[in-house]
Coordinates of C-alpha atoms in Angstrom, one line a residue:
Chain A
M18 CA 84.8 217.7 89.2
Q19 CA 83.7 215.6 86.2
L20 CA 81.3 217.2 83.8
A21 CA 78.6 214.8 84.7
S22 CA 78.7 215.6 88.4
L23 CA 78.8 219.3 87.6
H24 CA 75.9 218.9 85.3
Q25 CA 73.9 217.2 88.1
H26 CA 74.8 219.9 90.5
I27 CA 73.8 222.7 88.1
K28 CA 70.5 220.9 87.3
Q29 CA 69.6 220.5 91.0
R30 CA 70.4 224.1 91.8
L31 CA 68.4 225.4 88.9
D32 CA 65.5 223.2 89.5
A33 CA 65.3 224.6 93.0
S34 CA 65.5 228.2 91.7
L35 CA 62.8 227.6 89.2
Q36 CA 60.6 226.0 91.8
D37 CA 61.1 228.9 94.1
L38 CA 60.3 231.3 91.3
I39 CA 56.9 229.7 90.6
N40 CA 56.1 229.0 94.2
D41 CA 56.6 232.7 95.0
L42 CA 53.9 233.7 92.6
P43 CA 50.5 234.6 94.2
D44 CA 47.9 231.9 94.3
A45 CA 45.3 233.8 92.2
A46 CA 45.3 231.2 89.4
P47 CA 46.3 227.9 91.0
R48 CA 45.9 225.7 87.9
L49 CA 47.9 228.1 85.7
K50 CA 50.6 228.2 88.4
E51 CA 50.7 224.4 88.7
S52 CA 51.0 224.0 84.9
M53 CA 53.8 226.6 84.7
L54 CA 55.7 224.6 87.4
Y55 CA 55.0 221.3 85.6
A56 CA 56.3 222.7 82.3
L57 CA 59.4 224.1 83.9
T58 CA 60.4 221.1 85.9
N59 CA 59.3 218.3 83.6
G60 CA 62.7 216.5 83.7
G61 CA 64.6 218.9 81.3
K62 CA 68.2 218.1 80.7
R63 CA 69.2 221.7 81.4
M64 CA 71.8 221.7 78.7
R65 CA 71.4 225.5 78.2
P66 CA 72.0 226.3 81.9
L67 CA 75.0 224.0 81.9
L68 CA 76.3 226.0 78.9
V69 CA 75.6 229.3 80.7
H70 CA 77.5 228.0 83.7
L71 CA 80.5 226.7 81.8
V72 CA 80.9 229.8 79.8
G73 CA 80.0 232.0 82.8
N74 CA 82.6 230.3 85.0
M75 CA 85.2 230.5 82.2
L76 CA 84.6 234.3 81.9
D77 CA 84.3 234.7 85.6
I78 CA 80.8 236.1 85.8
P79 CA 79.0 236.1 89.2
D80 CA 76.7 233.2 90.2
N81 CA 73.7 235.6 90.4
D82 CA 74.1 236.6 86.8
Q83 CA 74.5 233.0 85.6
R84 CA 71.4 232.0 87.5
A85 CA 69.2 234.9 86.2
I86 CA 70.3 234.1 82.6
S87 CA 69.7 230.4 83.0
M88 CA 66.3 230.8 84.5
A89 CA 65.2 233.2 81.8
I90 CA 66.5 230.9 79.0
E91 CA 64.7 227.9 80.6
C92 CA 61.4 229.8 80.8
I93 CA 61.7 230.5 77.1
H94 CA 62.7 227.0 76.3
A95 CA 59.9 225.5 78.5
Y96 CA 57.3 227.8 76.9
S97 CA 58.4 226.8 73.4
L98 CA 58.1 223.1 74.2
V99 CA 54.6 223.5 75.7
H100 CA 53.4 225.3 72.6
D101 CA 55.2 223.1 70.1
D102 CA 53.5 220.0 71.7
L103 CA 50.0 221.4 71.2
P104 CA 47.6 219.5 69.0
A105 CA 47.6 222.3 66.4
M106 CA 51.4 222.2 66.3
D107 CA 53.4 218.9 66.7
D108 CA 50.5 217.2 68.6
D109 CA 52.8 215.3 71.0
E110 CA 51.4 213.5 74.1
L111 CA 54.7 212.5 75.6
R112 CA 57.7 214.7 76.5
R113 CA 60.7 213.2 78.4
G114 CA 58.5 210.2 79.3
N115 CA 55.8 212.3 80.9
P116 CA 52.4 213.6 79.6
T117 CA 52.9 216.9 77.8
C118 CA 51.4 220.0 79.4
H119 CA 48.1 220.0 77.5
I120 CA 47.6 216.3 78.3
A121 CA 48.4 216.7 82.0
F122 CA 46.2 219.8 82.2
D123 CA 44.2 221.0 79.2
E124 CA 44.8 222.9 76.0
A125 CA 43.7 226.3 77.2
T126 CA 45.9 226.0 80.3
A127 CA 48.8 224.9 78.2
I128 CA 48.5 227.9 75.9
L129 CA 48.3 230.2 78.9
A130 CA 51.2 228.4 80.7
G131 CA 53.4 229.0 77.6
D132 CA 52.3 232.6 77.4
A133 CA 53.0 233.3 81.0
L134 CA 56.3 231.5 81.0
Q135 CA 57.5 233.6 78.1
T136 CA 56.5 236.8 80.0
Q137 CA 58.2 235.4 83.1
A138 CA 61.5 235.1 81.2
F139 CA 61.5 238.8 80.5
S140 CA 60.5 239.6 84.1
I141 CA 63.6 237.7 85.2
V142 CA 65.9 239.5 83.0
A143 CA 64.4 242.8 84.0
E144 CA 64.1 242.3 87.7
H145 CA 65.9 239.2 89.1
P146 CA 68.9 240.0 91.3
M147 CA 72.1 240.4 89.3
S148 CA 75.4 242.0 89.8
A149 CA 75.8 245.8 89.6
F150 CA 77.5 245.5 86.2
A151 CA 74.9 243.1 84.8
D152 CA 72.2 245.4 86.2
Q153 CA 73.4 248.1 83.7
R154 CA 73.0 245.7 80.9
R155 CA 69.4 244.5 81.5
A156 CA 67.9 246.2 78.4
Q157 CA 70.6 244.7 76.2
L158 CA 69.9 241.3 77.7
V159 CA 66.2 241.6 77.0
A160 CA 67.0 242.6 73.4
V161 CA 69.3 239.6 72.9
L162 CA 66.8 237.2 74.4
A163 CA 63.9 238.7 72.5
R164 CA 65.8 238.5 69.2
A165 CA 66.6 234.8 69.9
A166 CA 63.1 233.9 70.9
G167 CA 60.9 235.8 68.5
Y168 CA 60.2 236.1 64.8
S169 CA 63.9 236.3 63.8
G170 CA 64.8 233.3 66.0
M171 CA 62.9 230.5 67.6
C172 CA 59.3 231.4 66.6
G173 CA 60.4 232.0 63.0
G174 CA 62.2 228.7 63.0
Q175 CA 59.1 226.8 64.2
A176 CA 57.0 228.5 61.5
I177 CA 59.5 227.5 58.8
D178 CA 59.5 224.0 60.2
L179 CA 55.7 223.8 60.0
A180 CA 55.7 225.2 56.5
A181 CA 58.4 222.7 55.4
T182 CA 56.7 219.6 56.9
G183 CA 55.7 217.2 54.2
K184 CA 57.9 219.1 51.6
Q185 CA 61.4 218.4 50.5
I186 CA 63.8 221.2 51.4
T187 CA 67.6 221.6 50.9
L188 CA 70.3 221.0 53.4
T189 CA 70.9 224.8 53.6
E190 CA 67.3 225.4 54.3
L191 CA 67.2 222.7 57.0
Q192 CA 70.3 224.2 58.6
H193 CA 68.8 227.7 58.5
L194 CA 65.6 226.4 60.0
H195 CA 67.5 224.8 63.0
Q196 CA 69.8 227.8 63.3
L197 CA 66.6 229.7 64.1
K198 CA 64.6 227.0 65.9
T199 CA 67.3 225.6 68.2
G200 CA 70.5 227.5 67.5
A201 CA 69.3 231.0 68.3
L202 CA 68.5 230.3 71.9
L203 CA 71.7 228.3 72.5
T204 CA 73.7 231.2 71.0
A205 CA 71.7 233.6 73.2
C206 CA 73.0 231.7 76.3
V207 CA 76.5 232.6 75.2
E208 CA 75.7 236.1 74.1
M209 CA 74.0 236.9 77.3
V210 CA 77.0 235.7 79.3
C211 CA 79.3 237.8 77.1
L212 CA 77.1 240.8 77.7
V213 CA 77.6 240.7 81.4
T214 CA 81.4 240.0 81.2
E215 CA 83.2 243.2 82.1
Q216 CA 86.1 242.7 79.7
L217 CA 86.0 240.5 76.7
D218 CA 87.9 240.6 73.4
S219 CA 85.4 240.9 70.6
N220 CA 87.2 238.1 68.6
H221 CA 86.9 235.8 71.6
Q222 CA 83.2 236.7 71.8
Q223 CA 82.8 235.8 68.1
L224 CA 84.5 232.5 68.6
L225 CA 82.2 231.7 71.5
C226 CA 79.2 232.5 69.4
C227 CA 80.5 230.4 66.5
F228 CA 81.0 227.6 69.0
A229 CA 77.4 227.9 70.3
N230 CA 76.1 228.0 66.7
R231 CA 78.0 224.8 65.9
I232 CA 76.9 222.9 69.0
G233 CA 73.3 224.1 68.4
L234 CA 73.3 222.5 65.0
A235 CA 75.1 219.4 66.3
F236 CA 72.5 219.0 69.0
Q237 CA 69.8 219.0 66.4
V238 CA 71.6 216.5 64.1
Q239 CA 72.1 214.2 67.0
D240 CA 68.4 214.6 67.9
D241 CA 67.4 213.6 64.4
I242 CA 69.8 210.6 64.5
L243 CA 68.4 209.5 67.8
D244 CA 64.9 209.7 66.5
V245 CA 65.9 207.0 64.0
T246 CA 68.2 204.9 66.1
A247 CA 67.2 205.0 69.8
S248 CA 64.3 203.2 71.5
T249 CA 61.1 205.0 72.5
E250 CA 61.9 204.2 76.1
T251 CA 65.3 205.9 76.0
L252 CA 63.9 208.9 74.1
G253 CA 60.9 209.4 76.4
K254 CA 58.8 210.0 73.3
P255 CA 57.8 207.7 70.4
K256 CA 60.8 206.9 68.1
G257 CA 60.5 207.5 64.4
S258 CA 58.0 210.3 65.0
D259 CA 59.9 212.7 62.7
E260 CA 59.5 210.4 59.7
A261 CA 55.9 209.5 60.5
R262 CA 54.9 213.2 60.3
G263 CA 56.9 214.0 57.2
K264 CA 59.5 216.2 59.0
N265 CA 62.7 217.1 57.2
T266 CA 65.6 215.8 59.1
F267 CA 69.3 215.4 58.6
P268 CA 69.0 211.6 58.2
S269 CA 66.1 212.0 55.7
L270 CA 68.2 214.4 53.6
L271 CA 71.6 212.9 54.0
G272 CA 71.0 209.3 55.0
L273 CA 72.1 208.0 58.5
D274 CA 75.8 207.9 57.5
G275 CA 75.6 211.4 55.9
A276 CA 74.0 212.7 59.1
R277 CA 76.7 211.2 61.2
Q278 CA 79.4 212.8 59.0
E279 CA 77.6 216.1 59.3
L280 CA 77.6 215.7 63.1
A281 CA 81.4 214.9 63.1
K282 CA 82.0 218.0 61.0
L283 CA 80.0 220.2 63.3
H284 CA 81.8 218.6 66.3
Q285 CA 85.2 219.5 64.8
E286 CA 84.2 223.1 64.0
A287 CA 82.9 223.6 67.6
L288 CA 86.3 222.3 68.9
Q289 CA 88.2 224.5 66.5
A290 CA 86.3 227.6 67.7
L291 CA 87.3 226.6 71.3
D292 CA 90.9 226.2 70.3
G293 CA 91.2 229.9 69.5
L294 CA 90.3 230.9 73.0
P295 CA 92.9 231.8 75.6
Y296 CA 91.0 230.1 78.4
N297 CA 90.9 226.7 79.9
T298 CA 88.2 225.1 77.7
D299 CA 88.4 221.6 79.1
Y300 CA 84.8 221.7 80.4
L301 CA 83.5 223.1 77.1
V302 CA 85.3 220.4 75.2
A303 CA 83.7 217.8 77.4
F304 CA 80.3 219.5 76.9
T305 CA 80.7 219.4 73.2
D306 CA 81.5 215.7 73.3
L307 CA 78.5 215.1 75.5
M308 CA 76.2 217.0 73.0
V309 CA 77.2 214.8 70.1
S310 CA 77.4 211.5 71.9
R311 CA 74.3 211.7 74.1
S312 CA 71.9 208.8 73.8
H313 CA 68.7 210.6 74.7
Chain B
M30 CA 41.3 269.5 68.3
Q31 CA 38.3 267.3 69.3
L32 CA 39.1 264.0 71.0
A33 CA 37.6 262.1 68.1
S34 CA 39.9 263.8 65.6
L35 CA 42.9 263.3 67.8
H36 CA 42.0 259.7 68.3
Q37 CA 41.8 259.2 64.5
H38 CA 45.1 260.9 64.1
I39 CA 46.8 258.7 66.7
K40 CA 45.2 255.6 65.3
Q41 CA 46.5 256.3 61.8
R42 CA 50.0 257.2 63.0
L43 CA 50.2 254.1 65.1
D44 CA 48.8 251.8 62.4
A45 CA 51.6 253.0 60.1
S46 CA 54.3 252.5 62.8
L47 CA 53.1 248.9 63.4
Q48 CA 52.9 248.2 59.7
D49 CA 56.5 249.4 59.3
L50 CA 57.6 247.4 62.3
I51 CA 56.3 244.1 60.8
N52 CA 57.3 245.0 57.2
D53 CA 60.8 245.6 58.4
L54 CA 61.1 242.0 59.6
P55 CA 63.0 239.6 57.3
D56 CA 60.9 237.4 55.0
A57 CA 62.1 234.1 56.4
A58 CA 58.6 233.0 57.6
P59 CA 56.2 234.9 55.3
R60 CA 53.0 233.3 56.6
L61 CA 53.9 234.1 60.2
K62 CA 54.8 237.6 59.2
E63 CA 51.5 238.1 57.4
S64 CA 49.6 236.7 60.4
M65 CA 51.4 239.1 62.8
L66 CA 50.5 242.0 60.7
Y67 CA 46.9 240.8 60.4
A68 CA 46.6 240.5 64.1
L69 CA 48.2 243.9 64.8
T70 CA 46.1 245.9 62.2
N71 CA 42.8 244.1 62.4
G72 CA 40.8 247.3 63.1
G73 CA 41.7 247.8 66.7
K74 CA 40.3 250.9 68.4
R75 CA 43.7 251.8 69.8
M76 CA 42.2 252.9 73.1
R77 CA 45.5 252.1 74.9
P78 CA 47.7 254.2 72.5
L79 CA 45.2 257.0 72.8
L80 CA 45.6 256.8 76.6
V81 CA 49.4 256.7 76.3
H82 CA 49.2 259.8 74.1
L83 CA 46.9 261.8 76.3
V84 CA 48.8 261.1 79.5
G85 CA 52.1 261.4 77.6
N86 CA 51.2 264.8 76.2
M87 CA 49.9 265.9 79.6
L88 CA 53.2 265.0 81.2
D89 CA 55.2 266.3 78.3
I90 CA 57.0 263.1 77.3
P91 CA 58.6 262.9 73.8
D92 CA 56.8 261.5 70.8
N93 CA 59.4 258.7 70.4
D94 CA 58.7 257.5 73.9
Q95 CA 55.0 257.6 73.5
R96 CA 55.3 255.6 70.2
A97 CA 57.5 252.9 71.6
I98 CA 55.2 252.4 74.7
S99 CA 52.1 252.3 72.5
M100 CA 53.6 249.9 70.0
A101 CA 54.7 247.5 72.8
I102 CA 51.3 247.7 74.5
E103 CA 49.5 247.0 71.2
C104 CA 51.7 244.0 70.5
I105 CA 50.8 242.5 73.9
H106 CA 47.1 243.4 73.4
A107 CA 47.0 241.9 69.9
Y108 CA 48.8 238.7 71.0
S109 CA 46.3 238.3 73.9
L110 CA 43.3 238.6 71.5
V111 CA 44.8 236.1 69.1
H112 CA 45.3 233.5 71.8
D113 CA 42.0 234.3 73.6
D114 CA 40.1 233.6 70.3
L115 CA 41.6 230.2 69.8
P116 CA 39.3 227.2 69.8
A117 CA 40.7 225.9 73.1
M118 CA 40.1 229.3 74.7
D119 CA 37.0 231.4 73.7
D120 CA 36.6 229.8 70.3
D121 CA 35.7 233.1 68.5
E122 CA 35.5 233.2 64.7
L123 CA 34.9 236.9 64.4
R124 CA 36.8 239.9 65.9
R125 CA 35.9 243.5 65.0
G126 CA 33.8 242.1 62.1
N127 CA 36.7 240.2 60.6
P128 CA 37.7 236.5 60.8
T129 CA 39.9 235.9 63.8
C130 CA 43.6 235.0 63.2
H131 CA 43.2 231.2 63.4
I132 CA 40.3 231.4 61.0
A133 CA 42.1 233.7 58.5
F134 CA 45.2 231.6 58.8
D135 CA 45.3 228.4 60.9
E136 CA 45.6 227.5 64.5
A137 CA 49.3 226.7 64.5
T138 CA 50.1 230.0 62.8
A139 CA 47.8 231.9 65.2
I140 CA 49.6 230.4 68.2
L141 CA 53.0 231.4 66.8
A142 CA 51.8 234.8 65.8
G143 CA 50.7 235.4 69.3
D144 CA 53.9 234.1 70.7
A145 CA 56.0 236.2 68.3
L146 CA 54.0 239.4 69.0
Q147 CA 54.5 239.0 72.7
T148 CA 58.3 238.7 72.1
Q149 CA 58.1 241.7 69.8
A150 CA 56.6 243.8 72.6
F151 CA 59.7 243.2 74.7
S152 CA 62.0 243.9 71.7
I153 CA 60.4 247.2 71.2
V154 CA 60.8 248.3 74.9
A155 CA 64.4 247.1 74.8
E156 CA 65.5 248.5 71.5
H157 CA 63.1 250.9 69.8
P158 CA 64.3 254.5 69.6
M159 CA 63.4 256.4 72.7
S160 CA 64.7 259.6 74.4
A161 CA 67.9 259.5 76.3
F162 CA 66.0 259.7 79.6
A163 CA 63.7 256.8 78.7
D164 CA 66.7 254.8 77.4
Q165 CA 67.9 254.7 81.0
R166 CA 64.5 253.2 82.1
R167 CA 64.2 250.4 79.6
A168 CA 64.7 247.6 82.2
Q169 CA 62.0 249.1 84.4
L170 CA 59.7 249.5 81.5
V171 CA 60.2 245.8 80.7
A172 CA 59.5 244.9 84.3
V173 CA 56.2 246.9 84.3
L174 CA 55.1 245.5 81.0
A175 CA 55.9 241.9 82.1
R176 CA 54.1 242.3 85.4
A177 CA 51.0 243.6 83.6
A178 CA 51.1 240.9 80.9
G179 CA 52.0 237.8 82.8
Y180 CA 50.8 235.5 85.5
S181 CA 50.1 238.4 87.9
G182 CA 48.3 240.4 85.3
M183 CA 46.6 239.6 82.0
C184 CA 47.5 235.9 81.7
G185 CA 46.4 235.2 85.2
G186 CA 43.2 237.1 84.6
Q187 CA 42.4 235.0 81.5
A188 CA 43.1 231.8 83.5
I189 CA 40.8 232.9 86.3
D190 CA 38.1 233.8 83.7
L191 CA 38.3 230.3 82.2
A192 CA 38.1 228.7 85.6
A193 CA 35.1 230.8 86.5
T194 CA 33.2 230.2 83.3
G195 CA 30.0 228.3 84.1
K196 CA 30.4 228.9 87.8
Q197 CA 28.8 231.7 89.9
I198 CA 31.4 234.1 91.3
T199 CA 31.0 237.2 93.5
L200 CA 31.2 240.8 92.4
T201 CA 34.6 241.2 94.1
E202 CA 35.9 238.1 92.3
L203 CA 34.6 239.4 89.0
Q204 CA 36.2 242.8 89.6
H205 CA 39.5 241.2 90.5
L206 CA 39.4 239.0 87.4
H207 CA 39.0 242.1 85.2
Q208 CA 41.5 244.1 87.1
L209 CA 44.0 241.5 86.0
K210 CA 42.6 240.6 82.6
T211 CA 42.0 244.1 81.2
G212 CA 42.9 246.6 84.0
A213 CA 46.6 245.6 84.4
L214 CA 47.5 246.4 80.8
L215 CA 45.6 249.7 80.8
T216 CA 47.3 250.7 84.1
A217 CA 50.6 249.7 82.6
C218 CA 50.0 252.3 79.8
V219 CA 50.0 255.0 82.5
E220 CA 52.8 253.5 84.6
M221 CA 55.1 253.3 81.6
V222 CA 54.4 256.9 80.7
C223 CA 55.1 257.9 84.3
L224 CA 58.4 256.0 84.3
V225 CA 59.7 258.0 81.5
T226 CA 58.5 261.3 82.9
E227 CA 61.5 263.2 84.3
Q228 CA 59.7 264.8 87.2
L229 CA 56.5 263.5 88.6
D230 CA 55.0 263.8 92.1
S231 CA 54.3 260.3 93.5
N232 CA 50.8 261.4 94.6
H233 CA 50.0 262.5 91.1
Q234 CA 51.3 259.2 89.8
Q235 CA 49.1 257.3 92.2
L236 CA 46.1 259.3 91.1
L237 CA 46.9 258.6 87.5
C238 CA 47.1 254.8 88.2
C239 CA 43.9 254.9 90.2
F240 CA 42.3 256.7 87.2
A241 CA 43.6 254.0 84.8
N242 CA 42.3 251.3 87.1
R243 CA 38.8 252.8 87.2
I244 CA 38.6 253.3 83.4
G245 CA 39.9 249.7 83.0
L246 CA 37.0 248.3 84.9
A247 CA 34.5 250.8 83.4
F248 CA 35.7 249.6 79.9
Q249 CA 34.9 246.0 80.9
V250 CA 31.5 246.8 82.4
Q251 CA 30.5 248.7 79.2
D252 CA 31.8 245.7 77.2
D253 CA 29.5 243.4 79.2
I254 CA 26.6 245.8 78.8
L255 CA 27.1 246.1 75.0
D256 CA 27.2 242.3 74.7
V257 CA 23.6 242.3 76.0
T258 CA 22.2 245.5 74.3
A259 CA 24.1 246.1 71.1
S260 CA 23.5 244.4 67.7
T261 CA 25.9 241.8 66.3
E262 CA 26.6 244.2 63.4
T263 CA 27.6 247.1 65.7
L264 CA 29.8 244.8 67.9
G265 CA 31.6 243.1 65.0
K266 CA 31.1 239.8 66.9
P267 CA 28.0 237.8 67.9
K268 CA 25.9 239.5 70.6
G269 CA 24.9 237.6 73.7
S270 CA 28.0 235.4 73.3
D271 CA 29.0 236.0 77.0
E272 CA 25.7 234.5 78.3
A273 CA 25.7 231.7 75.7
R274 CA 29.1 230.5 77.0
G275 CA 28.3 230.9 80.7
K276 CA 30.6 233.8 81.3
N277 CA 30.2 235.8 84.5
T278 CA 29.5 239.4 83.5
F279 CA 28.5 242.5 85.4
P280 CA 24.9 242.3 84.0
S281 CA 24.6 238.6 84.9
L282 CA 25.7 239.4 88.5
L283 CA 24.0 242.8 89.0
G284 CA 21.3 242.9 86.3
L285 CA 21.4 245.5 83.5
D286 CA 20.5 248.4 85.7
G287 CA 22.9 247.3 88.4
A288 CA 25.7 247.1 85.8
R289 CA 24.8 250.6 84.6
Q290 CA 25.0 251.9 88.2
E291 CA 28.4 250.2 88.6
L292 CA 29.5 251.9 85.4
A293 CA 28.3 255.3 86.6
K294 CA 30.2 254.8 89.9
L295 CA 33.4 253.9 88.2
H296 CA 33.0 256.9 85.8
Q297 CA 32.7 259.2 88.8
E298 CA 35.7 257.7 90.6
A299 CA 37.8 258.1 87.4
L300 CA 36.8 261.7 87.2
Q301 CA 37.6 262.3 90.9
A302 CA 41.1 260.9 90.4
L303 CA 41.6 263.4 87.5
D304 CA 40.3 266.2 89.7
G305 CA 43.2 265.8 92.0
L306 CA 45.8 266.5 89.3
P307 CA 47.4 269.9 88.7
Y308 CA 47.3 269.5 84.9
N309 CA 44.8 270.3 82.2
T310 CA 42.8 267.0 82.1
D311 CA 40.2 268.0 79.6
Y312 CA 41.2 265.4 77.1
L313 CA 41.3 262.7 79.8
V314 CA 37.9 263.7 80.9
A315 CA 36.6 263.4 77.3
F316 CA 38.4 260.0 77.1
T317 CA 36.7 258.8 80.2
D318 CA 33.3 259.9 78.8
L319 CA 34.1 258.1 75.6
M320 CA 35.1 254.9 77.4
V321 CA 31.8 254.6 79.2
S322 CA 29.5 255.8 76.4
R323 CA 31.0 254.0 73.5
S324 CA 28.5 251.9 71.4
H325 CA 31.0 249.3 70.2

């Protein structure tokens, strides 16, 4: 199967699982429930679940485990987007071509939807059906997910990003910021899969985490490049918005050519990490290519 | 030791643990770190940790386990206050006599501080030192905490509260709202302690949860009464704010006398639940008396 078809398949299956997850909640707070579903199924590319699936299949972990990890990761990802879009944060009205959660609902509901989605992620890791082996690792899975999502990961990255907006920072600082803001959760996808793999060489785990780290950064560099070069229609959000709000980006620090070189470097490093693995990494190579060449 | 002295002792010890927790975080995002500490140590009464301690001592669970549960619960409680105070939610500028988090810092930082505190709670349950027995129960502890904090608990309760503001609801609806908004987390204190108790009769556990449920509601009824009867200075926030913003309260539904009767009824039911337990419940009786007679 081509990666694109596989991606489509994973996306459809996960969308259905996430819909079931929210539909199964009681109806006590219908507007909150609706906003959680909206945030979770608002046309996301499901890059993280695809990564979980590709690494999970490569390491032969059961479907159930892949699904639980993907659902939890997507709940964290969706919550972070809802909160990042709020007026007090990035103040975005469009996301993937649709109104952001606080526009489609209201600000209070969006704050609560984000809050409840974060909690939901930990519920999934703690309780969603998983294999007997993964069941023994739930606490460690929670620990990995919390480290990636919290102060020392995504939340911290967003705080550093806000503090750096309108100021000039160094390339190292920008890389660190994105390693926390985007990279931590992508790396957690791989770490969580590794945690539920029964036998895994620690060197190979390290290579996989290095790979995730490089594609996490590459993803962000490509995001920054697209913000400069793509059309608003393709992006599903206003182009040039990074510059307009004084965000530090790879093109603003390195120029567009410099950013493209940085992207090529990260691409190579990701492929090198894969090279060291004794598995068939064809899909992961294709995934890496997709991450750096995507047009939206 | 009198309950008041014990409470003071618990409060000091927990404040110190929470301070250590935040101080031990890396300095990558100093403003976020500072706001998390501010939210966590902003003069909270630590009623939930006191409850954890009293039930924990009664059931003879180790100090470490009590501490981890208390810290996690306080992280969830603190995050919920920070978000509830936001302009888009209850728009409160004072909490316990001090500026609320978004006033002391800014709105974006307050949103992130709440987010990161929620994550921190799950980190604690997953990783903080606990006894060997409790260590085996971490996933279940996460599940209980997440259920109490999320859509089917605290978050859902807050959403129902927002939806009901300015509308007339029934007593049953008001009770349900507070069972989710306040009661769920108080009950989780007891459930989490029960989970790490090596031997516990399921009837006794049920009585303890019933007790927690009753004091949870009683706490809220007393809160509503104080909003009408106490001074702004004693409350540490503007008095009469519930009425001013069209909140449904026990006094608004039942009148002040009716609310006091409801409080007396809940008080009795809480004591009855304790009566069925084969333990020395003197401290828990004193705690119940404190909850219904507190003046702020």
